[in-house]
Amino acid sequence: MAEARVIPLHTDTDDRADFRPEELAPVRVVRRPVPVRDEPPAAVPLPAPADRATEPTDDRFGELFDFLRRRAAGDYRVDEFGFDSEFTDHLVMPVLRPLYERWFRVETIGATNVPDAGGALVVANHSGTLPFDALMTTVSLRDHHPAGRHLRMLGADLLFRTPMLGSLARKAGHTLACNPDAERLLNAGELVGVWPEGYKGVGKPFKDRYKLQRFGRGGFVSTAMRCGVPIIPCSIVGAEEIYPLIGDLRPLARLFGLPYFPITPLFPLLGPLGAIPLPSKWYIEFGEPIRTDKYSPSDADDPMLVFNVTDQVRENIQQTLYRLLSQRRNAFTG
């Protein structure tokens, strides 16, 4: 049997058994005082978020490029009335927004009274010699309504007979003011706008400002009853002052086939410069909906009922106009 062999764990010459701890020099532990701050250290500021004002600019350029690319490729949709939503959003609205935001400084009130979806009829007062009030209402609902709805306006036949303006109005979603077209739009769930005063409202003298003219025979009420959609009264203050109408050259109006030929303090005295609207301060208020679904479609043929509802809508708008005017200190500063 082989002899057991012990292998040492340490091979250096120092004998670990001779180790004496007392021979080691004592270790000095130096404790350095830690300075105490009277105030907590300042927090490191977080990086500021990117300026959101610059983001939409890049987005708009990108959207415009995509829009032009789709137009060139023919990749866009137009409904049965000729409405081109992309054309409206990318070309029409950017032209109208500076007028809305900077020139007229429009304030929208009660936009939540307009339904987010489904058919509804917006009924508004008309004024201003030229129909800027209708255009500003479209911007108001597109930009300041929670659902960003397009307003499909019902226009006079003169608009659609005018070269270029007619096709532009069709592309922007507007159609002729007639019951069949209005009912088709409302039944399709569209938001429709009508100005029942017509030329009598937009071309009335400045001395009659904010006094509503007749609302016709209530055709818009019977249309709303047949479709069972709510009527949204809309009151517009500020449009009366953009072109104060002090006269009407009827011979020239007949010559050009116009309902009136306006004379204002600046037009035609200053020529084309007189056609620039004055920068009045605007308010557009949407009132509470007037329901028509409680009536049956046959009630639309009851002239007395239609007259009463028409008068209710008209009185609602007139009283709101008086209230807004009483709160306004100046036509140009609000």
Coordinates of C-alpha atoms in Angstrom, one line a residue:
M1 CA 0.0 0.0 0.0
A2 CA 1.5 3.4 -1.1
E3 CA 2.3 5.9 1.6
A4 CA 0.0 8.8 1.8
R5 CA 1.5 12.0 0.6
V6 CA 0.6 15.4 2.1
I7 CA 0.6 18.3 -0.5
P8 CA 1.2 21.7 1.2
L9 CA -1.4 24.5 0.3
H10 CA 1.3 27.2 0.3
T11 CA 4.6 26.8 -1.6
D12 CA 6.3 30.0 -0.7
T13 CA 9.1 29.9 1.9
D14 CA 7.2 32.0 4.5
D15 CA 5.8 29.9 7.3
R16 CA 2.3 30.9 8.0
A17 CA 2.6 29.6 11.5
D18 CA 5.0 32.5 12.3
F19 CA 2.4 35.1 11.4
R20 CA 1.9 37.5 14.4
P21 CA -1.0 40.0 13.9
E22 CA 0.3 42.3 16.7
E23 CA 3.3 43.1 14.6
L24 CA 1.2 44.9 12.0
A25 CA 1.0 48.7 12.2
P26 CA -2.4 49.9 13.3
V27 CA -4.7 51.1 10.5
R28 CA -6.0 54.7 10.9
V29 CA -9.5 55.2 9.6
V30 CA -9.8 58.8 8.5
R31 CA -13.4 60.0 8.5
R32 CA -13.8 63.1 6.3
P33 CA -16.8 65.3 7.2
V34 CA -19.5 65.2 4.5
P35 CA -20.7 68.7 3.7
V36 CA -24.4 69.2 4.5
R37 CA -26.3 71.4 2.1
D38 CA -28.8 73.8 3.6
E39 CA -31.0 73.3 0.5
P40 CA -31.5 70.3 -1.6
P41 CA -29.7 70.2 -4.8
A42 CA -31.4 71.9 -7.7
A43 CA -33.3 69.5 -9.9
V44 CA -31.9 68.9 -13.3
P45 CA -34.4 70.5 -15.7
L46 CA -36.0 68.1 -18.1
P47 CA -35.6 68.9 -21.8
A48 CA -38.3 71.1 -23.0
P49 CA -40.8 69.4 -25.3
A50 CA -40.6 70.1 -29.0
D51 CA -42.5 73.2 -30.1
R52 CA -45.8 71.8 -31.2
A53 CA -46.4 74.9 -33.3
T54 CA -43.7 73.7 -35.7
E55 CA -45.0 70.2 -35.9
P56 CA -48.3 71.1 -37.8
T57 CA -46.3 73.0 -40.4
D58 CA -44.3 69.9 -41.3
D59 CA -47.5 67.8 -41.2
R60 CA -49.3 70.3 -43.5
F61 CA -46.5 70.1 -46.0
G62 CA -46.5 66.4 -45.9
E63 CA -50.3 66.3 -46.2
L64 CA -50.2 68.8 -49.1
F65 CA -47.6 66.7 -50.9
D66 CA -49.7 63.5 -50.5
F67 CA -52.8 65.4 -51.6
L68 CA -51.1 66.6 -54.8
R69 CA -49.8 63.1 -55.5
R70 CA -53.2 61.6 -55.1
R71 CA -54.7 64.3 -57.4
A72 CA -52.2 63.6 -60.1
A73 CA -52.9 59.9 -59.8
G74 CA -56.7 60.4 -59.8
D75 CA -56.9 58.7 -56.3
Y76 CA -59.7 60.7 -54.7
R77 CA -63.5 60.4 -54.2
V78 CA -66.4 62.7 -55.1
D79 CA -69.9 62.1 -54.0
E80 CA -73.1 62.3 -56.0
F81 CA -73.3 66.1 -55.4
G82 CA -69.8 66.8 -56.5
F83 CA -68.4 67.2 -53.0
D84 CA -64.7 66.7 -52.8
S85 CA -63.7 66.6 -49.1
E86 CA -59.9 66.6 -49.8
F87 CA -60.2 69.5 -52.1
T88 CA -62.1 71.4 -49.5
D89 CA -59.8 70.6 -46.6
H90 CA -56.5 71.3 -48.5
L91 CA -57.4 74.2 -50.7
V92 CA -60.7 75.9 -49.7
M93 CA -60.3 75.9 -45.9
P94 CA -56.7 77.3 -45.9
V95 CA -57.9 80.3 -47.9
L96 CA -60.8 81.0 -45.5
R97 CA -59.0 80.4 -42.2
P98 CA -56.9 83.7 -42.2
L99 CA -60.2 85.6 -42.6
Y100 CA -61.8 83.7 -39.8
E101 CA -58.9 83.8 -37.4
R102 CA -57.2 87.1 -38.1
W103 CA -59.4 89.5 -40.1
F104 CA -62.8 88.9 -38.5
R105 CA -61.5 87.2 -35.3
V106 CA -64.6 85.0 -35.1
E107 CA -65.6 83.5 -31.8
T108 CA -67.7 80.4 -32.0
I109 CA -70.2 79.8 -29.2
G110 CA -72.3 76.6 -28.5
A111 CA -70.7 74.4 -31.1
T112 CA -71.5 71.4 -29.0
N113 CA -75.2 72.0 -29.7
V114 CA -74.6 70.7 -33.2
P115 CA -74.8 66.8 -33.2
D116 CA -71.5 64.9 -33.7
A117 CA -73.1 62.7 -36.3
G118 CA -76.3 62.2 -38.2
G119 CA -78.5 64.6 -40.2
A120 CA -79.2 68.1 -38.8
L121 CA -80.3 71.4 -40.3
V122 CA -78.4 74.6 -39.3
V123 CA -80.6 77.7 -39.9
A124 CA -78.8 81.1 -39.7
N125 CA -79.5 84.8 -40.3
H126 CA -78.0 86.3 -43.5
S127 CA -76.3 89.6 -44.0
G128 CA -73.2 91.4 -45.2
T129 CA -73.9 92.3 -48.9
L130 CA -71.6 89.4 -49.8
P131 CA -72.2 86.0 -48.2
F132 CA -69.1 85.8 -46.0
D133 CA -71.3 84.8 -43.1
A134 CA -72.0 81.4 -44.8
L135 CA -68.3 80.8 -45.5
M136 CA -67.3 81.7 -41.9
T137 CA -69.9 79.3 -40.6
T138 CA -68.4 76.4 -42.6
V139 CA -64.9 77.2 -41.0
S140 CA -66.5 77.4 -37.6
L141 CA -68.0 74.0 -37.8
R142 CA -65.0 72.4 -39.5
D143 CA -62.4 73.8 -37.0
H144 CA -64.3 74.3 -33.8
H145 CA -66.9 71.5 -33.6
P146 CA -65.8 68.5 -31.6
A147 CA -66.3 66.2 -34.6
G148 CA -65.0 68.7 -37.2
R149 CA -68.1 68.4 -39.4
H150 CA -68.4 69.7 -43.0
L151 CA -71.4 72.0 -43.5
R152 CA -73.3 71.3 -46.8
M153 CA -74.8 74.7 -47.6
L154 CA -77.9 75.2 -49.7
G155 CA -77.2 78.1 -52.2
A156 CA -79.2 80.2 -54.6
D157 CA -79.3 79.3 -58.3
L158 CA -77.3 82.5 -59.1
L159 CA -74.3 80.9 -57.4
F160 CA -74.4 77.8 -59.5
R161 CA -74.9 79.8 -62.7
T162 CA -71.8 81.8 -62.2
P163 CA -68.8 80.5 -64.1
M164 CA -66.1 78.9 -61.9
L165 CA -68.0 79.8 -58.7
G166 CA -70.6 77.2 -59.4
S167 CA -68.1 74.3 -59.9
L168 CA -66.1 75.5 -56.9
A169 CA -69.2 75.5 -54.7
R170 CA -70.0 72.0 -55.8
K171 CA -66.5 70.8 -54.9
A172 CA -66.9 72.5 -51.5
G173 CA -70.0 70.4 -50.8
H174 CA -72.8 72.9 -51.5
T175 CA -75.9 72.4 -53.6
L176 CA -79.0 74.1 -54.9
A177 CA -81.5 75.2 -52.3
C178 CA -84.3 72.9 -53.1
N179 CA -86.2 70.4 -51.0
P180 CA -85.2 67.2 -52.9
D181 CA -81.5 67.9 -52.6
A182 CA -81.8 68.9 -49.0
E183 CA -83.7 65.8 -48.1
R184 CA -81.2 63.5 -49.8
L185 CA -78.4 65.1 -47.8
L186 CA -80.2 65.0 -44.5
N187 CA -81.3 61.4 -45.0
A188 CA -77.6 60.6 -45.8
G189 CA -76.6 61.9 -42.3
E190 CA -75.1 65.2 -43.5
L191 CA -75.0 68.5 -41.7
V192 CA -76.9 71.0 -43.9
G193 CA -76.9 74.8 -43.7
V194 CA -79.6 77.2 -44.9
W195 CA -80.1 80.9 -44.8
P196 CA -83.9 81.4 -45.2
E197 CA -83.7 85.2 -45.6
G198 CA -82.0 84.8 -49.0
Y199 CA -81.2 88.0 -50.9
K200 CA -83.6 90.0 -48.7
G201 CA -81.2 89.4 -45.8
V202 CA -77.8 89.7 -47.4
G203 CA -78.8 92.8 -49.4
K204 CA -80.8 94.8 -46.8
P205 CA -79.8 98.4 -46.0
F206 CA -77.5 99.1 -43.2
K207 CA -80.2 100.9 -41.3
D208 CA -82.1 97.6 -41.0
R209 CA -79.1 95.7 -39.7
Y210 CA -79.8 92.7 -37.4
K211 CA -83.5 92.9 -38.1
L212 CA -84.5 89.6 -39.6
Q213 CA -86.4 89.5 -42.8
R214 CA -89.1 86.9 -43.7
F215 CA -88.1 83.3 -43.6
G216 CA -90.0 82.4 -46.7
R217 CA -92.8 79.9 -46.5
G218 CA -90.9 77.6 -44.1
G219 CA -89.7 75.1 -46.6
F220 CA -86.7 74.3 -44.5
V221 CA -89.0 73.3 -41.6
S222 CA -91.1 70.9 -43.7
T223 CA -87.9 69.4 -45.0
A224 CA -86.6 68.8 -41.4
M225 CA -89.9 67.3 -40.4
R226 CA -89.9 64.8 -43.3
C227 CA -86.4 63.7 -42.3
G228 CA -87.0 63.9 -38.6
V229 CA -83.7 65.8 -38.0
P230 CA -83.1 68.6 -35.4
I231 CA -83.0 72.3 -36.4
I232 CA -80.0 74.2 -35.0
P233 CA -80.6 78.0 -34.8
C234 CA -77.5 79.9 -35.7
S235 CA -77.0 83.7 -34.9
I236 CA -74.2 85.6 -36.5
V237 CA -73.1 89.1 -35.3
G238 CA -70.5 91.1 -37.1
A239 CA -71.3 90.4 -40.8
E240 CA -73.6 93.5 -41.1
E241 CA -70.6 95.8 -40.7
I242 CA -68.2 94.4 -43.3
Y243 CA -70.0 96.3 -46.2
P244 CA -72.4 98.9 -44.8
L245 CA -75.0 99.0 -47.6
I246 CA -76.2 102.6 -48.1
G247 CA -77.5 102.4 -51.6
D248 CA -78.5 100.1 -54.5
L249 CA -78.0 100.9 -58.2
R250 CA -80.9 98.9 -59.6
P251 CA -80.3 99.7 -63.3
L252 CA -76.8 98.2 -63.0
A253 CA -78.2 95.3 -61.0
R254 CA -80.7 94.5 -63.8
L255 CA -77.9 95.0 -66.4
F256 CA -75.7 92.3 -64.8
G257 CA -78.5 90.1 -63.7
L258 CA -77.9 90.6 -60.0
P259 CA -80.4 91.0 -57.2
Y260 CA -78.8 94.3 -56.2
F261 CA -75.8 96.4 -57.0
P262 CA -74.4 97.6 -53.6
I263 CA -73.2 101.1 -52.8
T264 CA -71.1 101.2 -49.6
P265 CA -69.0 104.0 -48.1
L266 CA -66.0 102.6 -49.9
F267 CA -67.4 100.9 -53.0
P268 CA -67.5 101.8 -55.9
L269 CA -65.7 105.0 -54.8
L270 CA -62.4 103.3 -54.2
G271 CA -62.7 100.7 -56.9
P272 CA -61.3 97.3 -56.1
L273 CA -60.0 98.5 -52.8
G274 CA -63.6 99.2 -51.8
A275 CA -64.3 95.5 -52.1
I276 CA -62.1 94.7 -49.1
P277 CA -64.4 93.9 -46.2
L278 CA -64.1 95.9 -43.1
P279 CA -62.5 94.0 -40.2
S280 CA -65.4 93.8 -37.8
K281 CA -65.4 91.4 -34.8
W282 CA -67.7 88.4 -35.3
Y283 CA -69.6 86.1 -33.0
I284 CA -71.3 82.9 -34.3
E285 CA -73.6 81.2 -31.7
F286 CA -75.3 77.8 -32.2
G287 CA -78.4 77.5 -30.1
E288 CA -80.0 74.5 -28.6
P289 CA -81.6 72.0 -31.1
I290 CA -85.3 72.2 -31.9
R291 CA -86.5 68.7 -32.3
T292 CA -88.7 67.7 -35.2
D293 CA -88.7 63.9 -34.7
K294 CA -91.8 64.3 -32.5
Y295 CA -93.8 65.2 -35.7
S296 CA -94.8 62.7 -38.3
P297 CA -93.8 63.2 -42.0
S298 CA -97.4 64.1 -42.8
D299 CA -97.2 67.0 -40.4
A300 CA -94.9 68.7 -42.9
D301 CA -98.0 69.3 -45.1
D302 CA -99.7 71.2 -42.3
P303 CA -99.1 74.9 -43.2
M304 CA -100.1 76.3 -39.7
L305 CA -97.8 73.9 -37.9
V306 CA -94.9 74.7 -40.3
F307 CA -95.5 78.4 -39.8
N308 CA -95.5 78.1 -36.0
V309 CA -92.2 76.1 -36.0
T310 CA -90.7 78.6 -38.5
D311 CA -91.7 81.5 -36.3
Q312 CA -90.1 79.7 -33.3
V313 CA -86.8 79.3 -35.1
R314 CA -86.9 82.9 -36.4
E315 CA -87.7 84.3 -32.9
N316 CA -84.9 82.2 -31.3
I317 CA -82.3 83.7 -33.7
Q318 CA -83.6 87.2 -33.4
Q319 CA -83.5 87.2 -29.6
T320 CA -80.0 85.7 -29.6
L321 CA -78.9 88.5 -31.9
Y322 CA -80.3 91.1 -29.5
R323 CA -78.5 89.5 -26.6
L324 CA -75.1 89.3 -28.5
L325 CA -75.5 92.9 -29.6
S326 CA -76.2 94.1 -26.0
Q327 CA -73.0 92.4 -24.9
R328 CA -70.9 94.0 -27.6
R329 CA -69.2 97.3 -26.9
N330 CA -67.9 98.1 -30.4
A331 CA -68.4 96.6 -33.8
F332 CA -64.7 96.3 -34.5
T333 CA -63.2 95.4 -31.1
G334 CA -66.0 93.3 -29.6

